[in-house]
Coordinates of C-alpha atoms and ligand atoms in Angstrom, one line a residue:
X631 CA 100.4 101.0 135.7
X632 CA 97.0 101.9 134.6
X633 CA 96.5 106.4 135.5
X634 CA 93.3 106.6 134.0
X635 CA 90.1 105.7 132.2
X636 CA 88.3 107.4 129.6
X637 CA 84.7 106.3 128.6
X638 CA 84.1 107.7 125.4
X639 CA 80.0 108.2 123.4
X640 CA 80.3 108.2 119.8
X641 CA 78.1 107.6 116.7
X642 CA 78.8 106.3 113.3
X643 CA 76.0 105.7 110.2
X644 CA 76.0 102.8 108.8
X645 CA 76.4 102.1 104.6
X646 CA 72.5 100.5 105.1
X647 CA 70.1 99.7 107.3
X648 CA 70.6 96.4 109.4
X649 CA 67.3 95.0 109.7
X650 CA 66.8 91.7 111.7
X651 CA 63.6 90.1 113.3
X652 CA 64.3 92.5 116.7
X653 CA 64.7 95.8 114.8
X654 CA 66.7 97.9 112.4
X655 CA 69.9 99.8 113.0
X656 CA 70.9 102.8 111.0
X657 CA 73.7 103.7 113.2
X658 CA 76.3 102.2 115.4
X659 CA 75.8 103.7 119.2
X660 CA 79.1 103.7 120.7
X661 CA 80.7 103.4 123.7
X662 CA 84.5 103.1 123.5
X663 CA 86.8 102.4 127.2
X664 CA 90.2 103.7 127.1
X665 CA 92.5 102.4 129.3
X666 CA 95.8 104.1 130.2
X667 CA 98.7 104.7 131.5
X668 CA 102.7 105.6 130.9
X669 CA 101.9 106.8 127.4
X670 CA 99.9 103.9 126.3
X671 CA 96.2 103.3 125.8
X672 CA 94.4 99.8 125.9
X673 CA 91.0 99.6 123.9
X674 CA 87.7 97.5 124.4
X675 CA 84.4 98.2 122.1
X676 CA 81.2 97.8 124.1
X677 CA 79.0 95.3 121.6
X678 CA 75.5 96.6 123.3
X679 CA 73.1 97.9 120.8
X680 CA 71.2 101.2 121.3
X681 CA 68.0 99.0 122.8
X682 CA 67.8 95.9 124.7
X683 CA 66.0 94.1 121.6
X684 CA 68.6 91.3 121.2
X685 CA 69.2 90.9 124.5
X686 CA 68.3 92.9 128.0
X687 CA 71.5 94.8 127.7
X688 CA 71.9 98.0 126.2
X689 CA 74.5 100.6 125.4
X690 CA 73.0 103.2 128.0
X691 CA 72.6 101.1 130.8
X692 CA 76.3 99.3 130.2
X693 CA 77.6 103.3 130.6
X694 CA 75.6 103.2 133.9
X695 CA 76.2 99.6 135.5
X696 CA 80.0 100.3 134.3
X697 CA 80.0 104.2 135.9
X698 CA 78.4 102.6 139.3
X699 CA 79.8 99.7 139.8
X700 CA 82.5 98.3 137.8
X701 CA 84.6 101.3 137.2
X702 CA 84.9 101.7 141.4
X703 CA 86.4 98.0 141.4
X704 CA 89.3 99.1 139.5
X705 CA 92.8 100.4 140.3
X706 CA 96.3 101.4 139.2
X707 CA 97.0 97.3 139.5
X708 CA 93.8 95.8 138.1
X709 CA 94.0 93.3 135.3
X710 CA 91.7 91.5 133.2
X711 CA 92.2 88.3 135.8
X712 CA 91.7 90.1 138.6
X713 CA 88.5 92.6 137.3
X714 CA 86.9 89.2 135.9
X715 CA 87.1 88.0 139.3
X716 CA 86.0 91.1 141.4
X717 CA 83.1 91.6 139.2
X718 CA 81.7 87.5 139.5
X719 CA 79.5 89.0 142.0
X720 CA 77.5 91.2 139.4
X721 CA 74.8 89.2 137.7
X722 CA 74.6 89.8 134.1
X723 CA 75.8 93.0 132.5
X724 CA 78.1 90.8 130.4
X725 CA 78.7 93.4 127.7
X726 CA 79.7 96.0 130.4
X727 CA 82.0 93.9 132.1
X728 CA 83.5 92.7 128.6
X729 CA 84.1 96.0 127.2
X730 CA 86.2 97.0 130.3
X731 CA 88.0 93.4 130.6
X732 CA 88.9 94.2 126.9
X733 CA 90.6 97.6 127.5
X734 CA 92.1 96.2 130.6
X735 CA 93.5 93.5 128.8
X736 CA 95.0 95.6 125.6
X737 CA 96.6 97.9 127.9
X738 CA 98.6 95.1 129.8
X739 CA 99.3 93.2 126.1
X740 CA 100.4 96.5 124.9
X741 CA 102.9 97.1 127.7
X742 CA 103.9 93.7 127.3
X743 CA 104.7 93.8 123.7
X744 CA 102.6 90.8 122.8
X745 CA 99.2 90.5 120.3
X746 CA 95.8 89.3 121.7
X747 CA 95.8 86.9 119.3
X748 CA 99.4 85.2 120.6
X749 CA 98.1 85.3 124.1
X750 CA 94.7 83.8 123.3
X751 CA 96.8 80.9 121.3
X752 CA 95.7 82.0 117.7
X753 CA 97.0 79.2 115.2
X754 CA 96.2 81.3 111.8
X755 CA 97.5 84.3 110.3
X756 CA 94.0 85.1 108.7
X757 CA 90.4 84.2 108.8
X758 CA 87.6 83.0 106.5
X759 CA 85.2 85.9 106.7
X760 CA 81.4 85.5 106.4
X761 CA 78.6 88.3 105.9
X762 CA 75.7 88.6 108.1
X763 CA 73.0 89.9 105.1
X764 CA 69.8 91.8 107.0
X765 CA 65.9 91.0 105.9
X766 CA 65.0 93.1 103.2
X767 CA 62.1 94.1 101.4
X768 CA 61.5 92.1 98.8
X769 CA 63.0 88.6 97.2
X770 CA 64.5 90.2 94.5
X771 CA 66.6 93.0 96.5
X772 CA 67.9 90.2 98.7
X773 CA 69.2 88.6 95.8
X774 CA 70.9 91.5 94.8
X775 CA 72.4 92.1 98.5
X776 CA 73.4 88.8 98.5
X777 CA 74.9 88.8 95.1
X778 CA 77.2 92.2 96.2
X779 CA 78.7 90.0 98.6
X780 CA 79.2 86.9 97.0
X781 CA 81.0 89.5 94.2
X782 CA 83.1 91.0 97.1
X783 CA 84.4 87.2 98.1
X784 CA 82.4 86.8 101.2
X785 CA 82.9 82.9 101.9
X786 CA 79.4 82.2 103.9
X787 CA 76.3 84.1 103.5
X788 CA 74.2 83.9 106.6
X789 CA 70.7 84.6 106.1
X790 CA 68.5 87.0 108.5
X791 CA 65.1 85.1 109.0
X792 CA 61.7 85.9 110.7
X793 CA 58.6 84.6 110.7
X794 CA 57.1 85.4 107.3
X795 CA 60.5 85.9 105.7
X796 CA 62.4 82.5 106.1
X797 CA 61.2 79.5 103.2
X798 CA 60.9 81.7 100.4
X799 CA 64.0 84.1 101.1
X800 CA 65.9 80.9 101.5
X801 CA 64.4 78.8 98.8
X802 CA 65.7 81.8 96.4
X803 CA 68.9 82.2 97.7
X804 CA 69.9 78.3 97.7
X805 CA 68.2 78.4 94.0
X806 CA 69.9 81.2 92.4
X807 CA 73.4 81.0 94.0
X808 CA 73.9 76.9 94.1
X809 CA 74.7 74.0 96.2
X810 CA 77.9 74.7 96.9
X811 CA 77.0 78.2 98.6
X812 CA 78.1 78.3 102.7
X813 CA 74.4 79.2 103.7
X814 CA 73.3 79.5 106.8
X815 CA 70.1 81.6 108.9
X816 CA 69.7 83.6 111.8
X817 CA 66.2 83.9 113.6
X818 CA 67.5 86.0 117.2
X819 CA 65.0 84.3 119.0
X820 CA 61.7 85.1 116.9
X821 CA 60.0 81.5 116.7
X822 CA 58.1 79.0 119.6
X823 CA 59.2 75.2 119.9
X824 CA 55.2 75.3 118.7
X825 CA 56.9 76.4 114.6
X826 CA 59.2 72.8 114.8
X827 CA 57.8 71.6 111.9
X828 CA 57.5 75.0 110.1
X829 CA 61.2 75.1 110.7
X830 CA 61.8 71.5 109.8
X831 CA 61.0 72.5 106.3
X832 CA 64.4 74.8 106.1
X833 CA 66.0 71.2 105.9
X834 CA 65.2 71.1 102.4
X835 CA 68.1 73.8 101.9
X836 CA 71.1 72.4 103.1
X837 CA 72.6 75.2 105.3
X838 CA 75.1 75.0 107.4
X839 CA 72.8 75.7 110.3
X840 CA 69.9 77.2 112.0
X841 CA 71.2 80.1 114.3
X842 CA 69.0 80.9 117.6
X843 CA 65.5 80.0 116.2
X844 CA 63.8 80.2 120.5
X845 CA 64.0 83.0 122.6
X846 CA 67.3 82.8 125.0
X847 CA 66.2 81.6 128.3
X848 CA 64.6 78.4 126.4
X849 CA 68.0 76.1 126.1
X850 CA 65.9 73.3 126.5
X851 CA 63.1 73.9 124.4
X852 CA 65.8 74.0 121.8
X853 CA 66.7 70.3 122.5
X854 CA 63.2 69.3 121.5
X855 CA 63.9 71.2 118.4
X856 CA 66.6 69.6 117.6
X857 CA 64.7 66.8 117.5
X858 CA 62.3 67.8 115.1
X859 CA 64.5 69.5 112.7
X860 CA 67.7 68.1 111.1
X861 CA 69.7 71.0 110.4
X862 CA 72.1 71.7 113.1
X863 CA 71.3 73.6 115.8
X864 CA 73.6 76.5 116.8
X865 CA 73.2 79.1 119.7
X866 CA 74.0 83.0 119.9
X867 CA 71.7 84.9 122.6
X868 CA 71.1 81.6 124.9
X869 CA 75.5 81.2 125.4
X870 CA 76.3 83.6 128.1
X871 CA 79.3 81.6 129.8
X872 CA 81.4 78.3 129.5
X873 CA 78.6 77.1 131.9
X874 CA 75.7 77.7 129.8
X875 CA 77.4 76.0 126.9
X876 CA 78.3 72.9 128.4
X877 CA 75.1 72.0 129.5
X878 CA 73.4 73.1 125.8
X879 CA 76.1 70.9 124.6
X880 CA 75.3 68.1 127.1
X881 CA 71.3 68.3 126.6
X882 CA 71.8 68.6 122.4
X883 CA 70.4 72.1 122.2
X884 CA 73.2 72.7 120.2
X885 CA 75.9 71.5 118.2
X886 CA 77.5 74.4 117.0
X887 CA 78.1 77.7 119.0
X888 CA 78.6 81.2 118.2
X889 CA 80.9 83.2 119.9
X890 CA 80.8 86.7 120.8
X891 CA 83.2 88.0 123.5
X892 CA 80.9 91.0 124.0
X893 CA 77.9 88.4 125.2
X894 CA 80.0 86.5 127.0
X895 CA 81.9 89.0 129.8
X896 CA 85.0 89.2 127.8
X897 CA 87.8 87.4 126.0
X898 CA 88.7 85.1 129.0
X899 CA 85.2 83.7 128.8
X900 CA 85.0 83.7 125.3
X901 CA 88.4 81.7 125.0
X902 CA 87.2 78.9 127.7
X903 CA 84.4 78.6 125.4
X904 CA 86.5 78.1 122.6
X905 CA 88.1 75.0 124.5
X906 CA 85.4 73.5 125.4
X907 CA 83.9 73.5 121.8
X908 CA 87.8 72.5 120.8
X909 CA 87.8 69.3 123.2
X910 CA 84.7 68.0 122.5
X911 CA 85.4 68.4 118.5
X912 CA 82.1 71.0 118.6
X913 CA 82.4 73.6 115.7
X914 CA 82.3 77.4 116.7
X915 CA 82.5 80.3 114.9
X916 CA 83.3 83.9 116.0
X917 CA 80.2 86.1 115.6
X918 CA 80.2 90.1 115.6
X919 CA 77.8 92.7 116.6
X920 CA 78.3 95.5 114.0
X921 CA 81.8 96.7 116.0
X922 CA 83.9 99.4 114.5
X923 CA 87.8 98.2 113.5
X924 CA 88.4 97.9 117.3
X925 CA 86.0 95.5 117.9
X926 CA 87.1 93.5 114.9
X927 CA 90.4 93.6 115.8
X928 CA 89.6 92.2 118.7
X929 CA 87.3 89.6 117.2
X930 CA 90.2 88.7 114.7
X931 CA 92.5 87.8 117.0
X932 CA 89.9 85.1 118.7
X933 CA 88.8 83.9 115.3
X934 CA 92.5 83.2 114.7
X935 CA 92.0 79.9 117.3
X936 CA 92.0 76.1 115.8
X937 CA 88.5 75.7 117.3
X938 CA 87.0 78.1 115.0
X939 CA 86.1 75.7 112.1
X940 CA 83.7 78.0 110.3
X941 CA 83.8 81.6 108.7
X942 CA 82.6 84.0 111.4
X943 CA 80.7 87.4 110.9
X944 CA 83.7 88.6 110.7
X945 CA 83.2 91.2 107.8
X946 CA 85.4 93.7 106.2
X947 CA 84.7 97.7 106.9
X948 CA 82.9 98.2 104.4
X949 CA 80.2 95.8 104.8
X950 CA 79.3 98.5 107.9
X951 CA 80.9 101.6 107.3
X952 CA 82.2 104.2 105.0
X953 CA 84.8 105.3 106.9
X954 CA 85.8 102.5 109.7
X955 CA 87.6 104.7 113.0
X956 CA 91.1 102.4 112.4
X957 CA 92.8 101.5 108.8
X958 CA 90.0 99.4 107.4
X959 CA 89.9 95.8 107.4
X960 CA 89.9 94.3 103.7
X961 CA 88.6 91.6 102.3
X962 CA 91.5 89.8 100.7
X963 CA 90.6 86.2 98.9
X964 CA 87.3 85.7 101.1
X965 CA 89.6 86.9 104.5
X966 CA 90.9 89.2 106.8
X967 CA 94.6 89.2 108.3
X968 CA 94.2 89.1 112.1
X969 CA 96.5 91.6 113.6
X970 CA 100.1 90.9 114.7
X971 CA 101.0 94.6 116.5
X972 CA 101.3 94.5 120.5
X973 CA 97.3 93.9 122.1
X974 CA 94.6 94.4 119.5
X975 CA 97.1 95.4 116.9
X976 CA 95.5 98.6 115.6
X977 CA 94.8 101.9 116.5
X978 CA 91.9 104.5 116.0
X979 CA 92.5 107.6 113.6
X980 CA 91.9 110.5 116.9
X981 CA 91.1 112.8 114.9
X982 CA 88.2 111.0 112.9
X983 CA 87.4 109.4 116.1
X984 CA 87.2 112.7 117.4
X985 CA 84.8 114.1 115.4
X986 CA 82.5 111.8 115.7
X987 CA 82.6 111.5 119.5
X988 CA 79.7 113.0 121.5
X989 CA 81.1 113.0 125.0
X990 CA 83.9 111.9 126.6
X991 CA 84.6 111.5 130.6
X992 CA 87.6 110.9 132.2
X993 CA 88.1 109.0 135.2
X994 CA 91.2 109.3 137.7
X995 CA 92.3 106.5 139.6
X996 CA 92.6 106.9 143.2
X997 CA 94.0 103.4 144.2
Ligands
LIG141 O1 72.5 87.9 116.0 O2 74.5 87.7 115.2 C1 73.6 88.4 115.6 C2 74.3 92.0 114.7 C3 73.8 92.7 115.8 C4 73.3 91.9 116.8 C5 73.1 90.6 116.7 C6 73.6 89.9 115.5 C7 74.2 90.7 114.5 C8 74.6 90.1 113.3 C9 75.7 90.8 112.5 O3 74.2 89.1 112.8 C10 77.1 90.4 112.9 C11 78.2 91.3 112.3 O4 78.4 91.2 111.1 O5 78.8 92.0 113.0
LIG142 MG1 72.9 85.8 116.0

């Protein structure tokens, strides 16, 4: 039975600026919920970033939505079922609503005694890791980036793009490192259906696809893309539920998805997703939003799934951090074990955890 919940505002640096079409991040902003109860805690990670630039949701105003309206829903009995359900009346706010389903759904694994990833249905022991590699200034310093963590045994490199820093970045990258590199781009949503045949000229590269090129409310715009340019066409921002997905899917806005829990309301959502990709023979892959070993645990576990046919962004700690807040994860052979222990499998060092916490607020059930 759950006693209590904890939300807990922490900050970490990162090993270098992140920068992507919507921004740079220097630092992780974090907002941790603890769920517990009879001597165990249950963990979620909230994804949201510091701003709403890659999507409306951000790491403030997930601690508010969750404070006013989520955290009332719950009680000693909740579970991740049942607070999925109660909160289907709240529009949006997926990352709030995931990083609570999360915690809600480690506590009652860990009580049970079984991992997240043998209760989603994971069907591998470890998991091809990509890297997501940020723009940078120049040509030549990508290279070198790129060439770190192709040395570290990153199996995918996926390429941050922007208008004004997509052909040539990619051009050197495909030229330097080979055919047989796993390449792929990321735009988050900084190009019109107007650039199609700016984008079409990507196809000259060979990557394994075009990630998010059109801004997330234009699924269909992304169609007519499609149509234009050959290189397949997967979706991050514009997949907020199973819904969403099967009608890109069913329109040919897409024929790969990413999946991110955090964008998606949770790992419930995040799994029918998986299905749906699974049954229709659609590739997915698990994608990450700079999370701290908790997150990635997490993330691990759903990656672990037959449907996930291609490396994720599903880095070690050290692509992000110095010092991760669990036992870091390590890049072994190009992967990363997914966790066997009860829930997520790992837990946070307190103490480090501790020092780099700014706040932390405690909330007694009632009911
Ligand atoms: O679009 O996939 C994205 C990070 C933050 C927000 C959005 C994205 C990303 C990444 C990095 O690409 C993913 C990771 O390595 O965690
Ligand atoms: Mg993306």
């Amino acid at each position: 039975m759950i006693s209590g919940i904890r939300l807990r505002r922490a900050h970490i640096d990162l090993v270098t600026p992140f920068r992507t079409s919507f921004g740079v991040e220097t630092a992780r902003d974090l907002l941790y919920v603890e769920v517990s109860g009879g001597g165990l805690t249950g963990w979620g990670e909230c994804v949201a970033m510091s701003e709403p630039m890659y999507s409306s949701e951000y790491v403030d105003g997930c601690e508010e939505v969750l404070r006013r309206y989520m955290l009332p829903l719950v009680h000693r009995n909740t579970t991740a079922e049942s607070f999925t359900d109660s909160v289907r009346g709240i529009r949006g706010h997926y990352m709030a609503k995931a990083v609570l389903e999360t915690a809600l759904l480690d506590f009652r694994l860990r009580s049970d005694g079984m991992s997240l990833g043998t209760f989603l249905g994971a069907t591998q022991t470890r998991v091809r890791s990509g890297v997501s590699v940020g723009i940078q200034p120049s040509i030549d310093e990508l290279l070198g980036v790129v060439q770190g963590y192709i040395n570290d045994g990153y199996l995918r490199i996926k390429l941050k793009i922007k208008p004004g820093f997509d052909l040539e970045p990619v051009r050197a990258v495909r030229t330097t490192f080979g055919d047989d590199l796993l390449l792929q781009v990321d735009a988050n949503s900084a190009y019109q259906l107007s650039d199609a045949e700016h984008l079409a000229k990507l196809d000259e590269f060979n990557l394994l696809l075009i990630e998010q090129p059109l801004p997330e409310e234009q699924v269909a715009s992304h169609a007519q893309l499609a149509r234009v340019v050959r290189t397949p066409m997967c979706l991050d921002e514009s997949i907020l539920s199973v819904e969403v997905a099967r009608e890109a899917l069913d329109i040919g806005a897409c024929s790969i998805i990413n999946i991110k829990p955090g964008r998606v309301g949770g790992y419930l959502e995040a799994k029918k997703i998986h299905d749906l990709c699974f049954e229709r023979g659609v590739a997915a892959w698990c994608g990450g939003m700079l999370e701290t070993g908790i997150g990635r645990a997490a993330n691990l576990a759903l990656a672990a799934l037959p449907g996930f046919t291609l490396p994720g962004d599903t880095s070690a700690s050290a692509r992000y951090f110095a010092r991760d807040v669990t036992t870091p994860f390590i890049l072994r052979d190009g992967h990363l074990d997914v966790p066997t222990g009860p829930g997520i499998g790992i837990d946070p060092d307190m103490d480090y955890l501790d020092s780099i916490t700014d706040r932390a607020d405690e909330i007694v059930l009632t009911k």
